[in-house]
Amino acid sequence: MSNKAESVAILINALQLTIETHQDEVAELDRAIGDGDHVVNLQRGLNALEALSDELINLEWPPTFMKIGMTLMSTMGGASGSLFGTLFISMAKAAKDKQVDLATFSAIFAQGVDSVKQRGKSDIGEKTMLDTLIPVANSLLDDARNNIEFNQALESAKQYAVSGMQSTKALLATKGRASFLGERAIGHIDPGARTSQLMICAIADALIKG
Ligand code: ADP
Ligand code: MG
């Protein structure tokens, strides 16, 4: 994946594919501890991104992130729409005037995840998408600091995404709809943690394949 123009369309398609492949499972997760709409919300957002692909390929990364964030925010709906939207809008601001490489990207992504924490008034351990996003952000920051090779950093990010997602199963939910269930949410993986993990793994795989 040599240049930005190719990458955007490939990455959006990789996201659509992984969510489509797991759509029944994710729908079931949100039916168990939410209202069942998470996968449909996300697919609506990803389809809107696909429709924008031609426009996005001509932009630098910061306006690309901004457009992605605004589009997810306005098309997805649900708590996850505003949170995924916030992630990218904040990344756009953090990416301004920067070349995107592992060192800058890890800082940009960490800034985005921080904004999700603020917007959701939540943190790790509350059974949300943040249980996937925070460990991945920390792993990328550590690896960038230690000059770890790019593909190795992506492999670690994948592992942290999976373990973070799995950690939500045992947790009590203290934010979002699942929090209404109290102890009954225990034993179920959080749908937003699962889709975040699937998307991070799909992006990492696409970048590793190059
Ligand atoms: P809704 O809950 O409004 O129906 P979705 O079903 O699309 O929205 O998304 C639900 C997901 O959003 C949850 O699985 C969780 O990961 C995430 N989520 C909900 N509230 C919060 C929050 N306050 N902070 C972080 N993530 C949240
Ligand atoms: Mg829902």
Short mmCIF file of C-alpha atoms and ligand atoms in Angstrom, two decimals:
data_model
loop_
_atom_site.label_atom_id
_atom_site.label_comp_id
_atom_site.label_asym_id
_atom_site.label_seq_id
_atom_site.Cartn_x
_atom_site.Cartn_y
_atom_site.Cartn_z
CA MET A 1 0.00 0.00 0.00
CA SER A 2 2.34 2.62 -1.25
CA ASN A 3 0.43 5.84 -1.10
CA LYS A 4 -2.41 7.57 0.67
CA ALA A 5 -4.70 7.54 -2.36
CA GLU A 6 -4.68 3.74 -2.50
CA SER A 7 -4.80 3.24 1.24
CA VAL A 8 -8.01 5.07 2.08
CA ALA A 9 -10.26 3.05 -0.21
CA ILE A 10 -8.54 -0.22 0.71
CA LEU A 11 -8.86 0.47 4.44
CA ILE A 12 -12.54 1.45 4.21
CA ASN A 13 -13.26 -1.75 2.29
CA ALA A 14 -11.33 -3.79 4.85
CA LEU A 15 -13.50 -2.29 7.61
CA GLN A 16 -16.70 -3.04 5.73
CA LEU A 17 -15.61 -6.60 5.07
CA THR A 18 -14.72 -7.46 8.66
CA ILE A 19 -17.94 -5.95 10.01
CA GLU A 20 -20.00 -7.74 7.38
CA THR A 21 -18.28 -11.02 8.19
CA HIS A 22 -19.13 -10.62 11.88
CA GLN A 23 -22.47 -8.82 11.56
CA ASP A 24 -24.65 -11.54 13.08
CA GLU A 25 -22.31 -11.99 16.02
CA VAL A 26 -22.15 -8.24 16.73
CA ALA A 27 -25.92 -7.86 16.40
CA GLU A 28 -26.31 -10.63 18.94
CA LEU A 29 -23.86 -8.97 21.34
CA ASP A 30 -25.82 -5.70 21.23
CA ARG A 31 -29.12 -7.54 21.59
CA ALA A 32 -27.75 -9.21 24.71
CA ILE A 33 -26.66 -6.05 26.55
CA GLY A 34 -27.98 -3.16 24.44
CA ASP A 35 -30.74 -2.52 21.92
CA GLY A 36 -29.38 -4.51 18.98
CA ASP A 37 -28.62 -1.64 16.61
CA HIS A 38 -24.84 -1.31 16.94
CA VAL A 39 -23.87 -3.23 13.83
CA VAL A 40 -26.49 -1.49 11.70
CA ASN A 41 -25.34 1.91 12.97
CA LEU A 42 -21.76 1.07 12.14
CA GLN A 43 -22.55 -0.33 8.71
CA ARG A 44 -24.50 2.83 7.87
CA GLY A 45 -21.43 4.87 8.80
CA LEU A 46 -19.01 2.67 6.85
CA ASN A 47 -21.22 2.73 3.77
CA ALA A 48 -21.27 6.52 3.96
CA LEU A 49 -17.46 6.46 4.10
CA GLU A 50 -17.30 4.17 1.09
CA ALA A 51 -19.47 6.64 -0.83
CA LEU A 52 -16.94 9.35 0.05
CA SER A 53 -13.87 7.34 -1.01
CA ASP A 54 -13.30 9.28 -4.23
CA GLU A 55 -13.36 12.55 -2.36
CA LEU A 56 -11.12 11.29 0.45
CA ILE A 57 -8.31 10.03 -1.77
CA ASN A 58 -7.49 13.57 -2.85
CA LEU A 59 -7.10 14.90 0.68
CA GLU A 60 -4.15 14.93 3.09
CA TRP A 61 -4.55 12.82 6.26
CA PRO A 62 -5.81 15.57 8.61
CA PRO A 63 -8.80 16.57 6.44
CA THR A 64 -9.37 12.88 5.67
CA PHE A 65 -9.72 12.12 9.39
CA MET A 66 -11.95 15.19 9.80
CA LYS A 67 -14.27 14.16 6.97
CA ILE A 68 -14.43 10.59 8.31
CA GLY A 69 -15.28 11.87 11.79
CA MET A 70 -17.95 14.28 10.61
CA THR A 71 -19.48 11.61 8.37
CA LEU A 72 -19.59 8.98 11.14
CA MET A 73 -21.02 11.57 13.51
CA SER A 74 -23.81 12.56 11.13
CA THR A 75 -24.74 9.16 9.69
CA MET A 76 -24.26 6.51 12.39
CA GLY A 77 -26.45 7.55 15.27
CA GLY A 78 -26.27 5.79 18.63
CA ALA A 79 -23.73 6.42 21.34
CA SER A 80 -21.08 4.81 19.16
CA GLY A 81 -21.66 7.28 16.30
CA SER A 82 -20.76 10.28 18.38
CA LEU A 83 -17.84 8.43 19.98
CA PHE A 84 -16.28 7.08 16.76
CA GLY A 85 -16.95 10.51 15.22
CA THR A 86 -15.16 12.18 18.11
CA LEU A 87 -12.21 9.80 17.73
CA PHE A 88 -11.55 10.87 14.14
CA ILE A 89 -12.33 14.58 14.57
CA SER A 90 -9.87 14.73 17.44
CA MET A 91 -7.30 12.77 15.40
CA ALA A 92 -7.74 15.30 12.59
CA LYS A 93 -6.89 18.14 14.97
CA ALA A 94 -3.90 16.27 16.39
CA ALA A 95 -2.62 15.38 12.90
CA LYS A 96 -2.64 18.95 11.63
CA ASP A 97 0.68 19.90 10.00
CA LYS A 98 2.23 16.50 10.82
CA GLN A 99 3.61 13.79 8.56
CA VAL A 100 1.89 10.55 9.54
CA ASP A 101 4.41 7.89 10.65
CA LEU A 102 4.40 5.47 13.63
CA ALA A 103 5.67 8.06 16.10
CA THR A 104 3.21 10.77 15.10
CA PHE A 105 0.35 8.35 14.46
CA SER A 106 0.62 6.85 17.95
CA ALA A 107 0.35 10.34 19.46
CA ILE A 108 -2.50 11.27 17.11
CA PHE A 109 -4.44 8.09 17.95
CA ALA A 110 -3.82 8.55 21.68
CA GLN A 111 -5.23 12.07 21.43
CA GLY A 112 -8.32 10.71 19.67
CA VAL A 113 -8.84 8.05 22.32
CA ASP A 114 -8.47 10.66 25.03
CA SER A 115 -11.26 12.67 23.45
CA VAL A 116 -13.47 9.57 23.40
CA LYS A 117 -12.83 9.20 27.15
CA GLN A 118 -13.89 12.79 27.69
CA ARG A 119 -16.92 12.63 25.43
CA GLY A 120 -18.10 9.32 26.94
CA LYS A 121 -17.13 10.38 30.47
CA SER A 122 -15.62 6.93 30.73
CA ASP A 123 -12.37 5.07 31.09
CA ILE A 124 -10.87 1.59 30.90
CA GLY A 125 -12.72 -1.08 32.88
CA GLU A 126 -16.26 0.20 32.22
CA LYS A 127 -17.12 -2.41 29.54
CA THR A 128 -17.05 -0.17 26.45
CA MET A 129 -15.08 0.35 23.25
CA LEU A 130 -12.46 2.05 25.44
CA ASP A 131 -11.38 -1.34 26.80
CA THR A 132 -10.12 -2.03 23.28
CA LEU A 133 -9.00 1.47 22.31
CA ILE A 134 -6.98 2.41 25.41
CA PRO A 135 -4.67 -0.65 25.51
CA VAL A 136 -4.05 -0.27 21.76
CA ALA A 137 -3.22 3.43 22.16
CA ASN A 138 -0.82 2.65 25.01
CA SER A 139 0.85 -0.15 23.10
CA LEU A 140 1.41 2.07 20.04
CA LEU A 141 2.83 4.85 22.23
CA ASP A 142 5.22 2.44 23.97
CA ASP A 143 6.34 0.89 20.70
CA ALA A 144 6.90 4.27 19.07
CA ARG A 145 8.94 5.40 22.08
CA ASN A 146 11.04 2.24 21.88
CA ASN A 147 11.53 2.50 18.11
CA ILE A 148 9.86 -0.85 17.53
CA GLU A 149 9.55 -1.77 13.88
CA PHE A 150 6.24 -0.79 12.25
CA ASN A 151 4.86 -4.26 11.49
CA GLN A 152 5.83 -5.50 14.95
CA ALA A 153 3.97 -2.56 16.50
CA LEU A 154 0.90 -3.46 14.44
CA GLU A 155 1.11 -7.11 15.58
CA SER A 156 1.23 -5.97 19.22
CA ALA A 157 -1.65 -3.56 18.64
CA LYS A 158 -3.72 -6.48 17.34
CA GLN A 159 -2.94 -8.56 20.43
CA TYR A 160 -3.88 -5.73 22.79
CA ALA A 161 -7.08 -5.13 20.84
CA VAL A 162 -8.08 -8.78 21.25
CA SER A 163 -7.20 -9.03 24.94
CA GLY A 164 -8.91 -5.70 25.64
CA MET A 165 -12.05 -6.81 23.84
CA GLN A 166 -12.05 -10.13 25.71
CA SER A 167 -11.62 -8.34 29.05
CA THR A 168 -15.08 -6.79 28.67
CA LYS A 169 -16.76 -10.18 29.08
CA ALA A 170 -16.15 -10.34 32.82
CA LEU A 171 -16.86 -6.67 33.47
CA LEU A 172 -19.84 -4.92 34.95
CA ALA A 173 -20.98 -2.08 32.67
CA THR A 174 -20.97 1.35 34.24
CA LYS A 175 -21.58 3.39 31.04
CA GLY A 176 -24.01 3.19 28.14
CA ARG A 177 -27.15 1.05 27.81
CA ALA A 178 -25.46 -2.06 29.21
CA SER A 179 -25.15 -0.29 32.57
CA PHE A 180 -28.95 -0.60 32.97
CA LEU A 181 -28.53 -4.38 33.22
CA GLY A 182 -26.31 -4.42 36.30
CA GLU A 183 -24.88 -7.87 36.95
CA ARG A 184 -26.79 -9.37 34.01
CA ALA A 185 -24.29 -7.76 31.62
CA ILE A 186 -21.50 -9.89 33.09
CA GLY A 187 -20.60 -12.77 30.76
CA HIS A 188 -21.21 -10.81 27.55
CA ILE A 189 -18.59 -9.09 25.41
CA ASP A 190 -19.31 -5.41 24.76
CA PRO A 191 -20.37 -4.87 21.12
CA GLY A 192 -18.41 -1.62 20.70
CA ALA A 193 -15.29 -3.25 22.13
CA ARG A 194 -15.73 -6.11 19.63
CA THR A 195 -16.24 -3.86 16.57
CA SER A 196 -13.32 -1.64 17.63
CA GLN A 197 -11.11 -4.74 17.88
CA LEU A 198 -12.30 -6.11 14.53
CA MET A 199 -11.60 -2.79 12.81
CA ILE A 200 -8.18 -2.33 14.41
CA CYS A 201 -7.18 -5.87 13.42
CA ALA A 202 -8.46 -5.34 9.86
CA ILE A 203 -6.51 -2.09 9.46
CA ALA A 204 -3.37 -3.62 10.95
CA ASP A 205 -3.63 -6.65 8.65
CA ALA A 206 -4.13 -4.45 5.59
CA LEU A 207 -1.11 -2.32 6.53
CA ILE A 208 1.08 -5.34 7.34
CA LYS A 209 0.22 -6.92 4.00
CA GLY A 210 1.16 -3.55 2.55
P1 ADP B 1 -26.50 2.84 21.57
O1 ADP B 1 -25.93 2.31 22.85
O2 ADP B 1 -26.89 4.29 21.67
O3 ADP B 1 -27.58 1.96 21.03
P2 ADP B 1 -24.60 1.62 19.77
O4 ADP B 1 -25.36 0.37 19.98
O5 ADP B 1 -24.29 1.99 18.36
O6 ADP B 1 -25.29 2.84 20.51
O7 ADP B 1 -23.19 1.52 20.50
C1 ADP B 1 -23.06 0.89 21.75
C2 ADP B 1 -21.59 0.88 22.12
O8 ADP B 1 -21.13 2.21 22.37
C3 ADP B 1 -21.31 0.11 23.39
O9 ADP B 1 -21.11 -1.25 23.11
C4 ADP B 1 -20.05 0.77 23.94
O10 ADP B 1 -18.88 0.16 23.45
C5 ADP B 1 -20.13 2.18 23.39
N1 ADP B 1 -20.49 3.14 24.43
C6 ADP B 1 -21.72 3.48 24.87
N2 ADP B 1 -21.64 4.45 25.83
C7 ADP B 1 -20.32 4.71 25.99
C8 ADP B 1 -19.55 5.62 26.81
N3 ADP B 1 -20.14 6.46 27.68
N4 ADP B 1 -18.21 5.62 26.68
C9 ADP B 1 -17.60 4.80 25.79
N5 ADP B 1 -18.26 3.94 25.00
C10 ADP B 1 -19.59 3.89 25.09
MG MG B 2 -27.25 -0.11 20.51
#
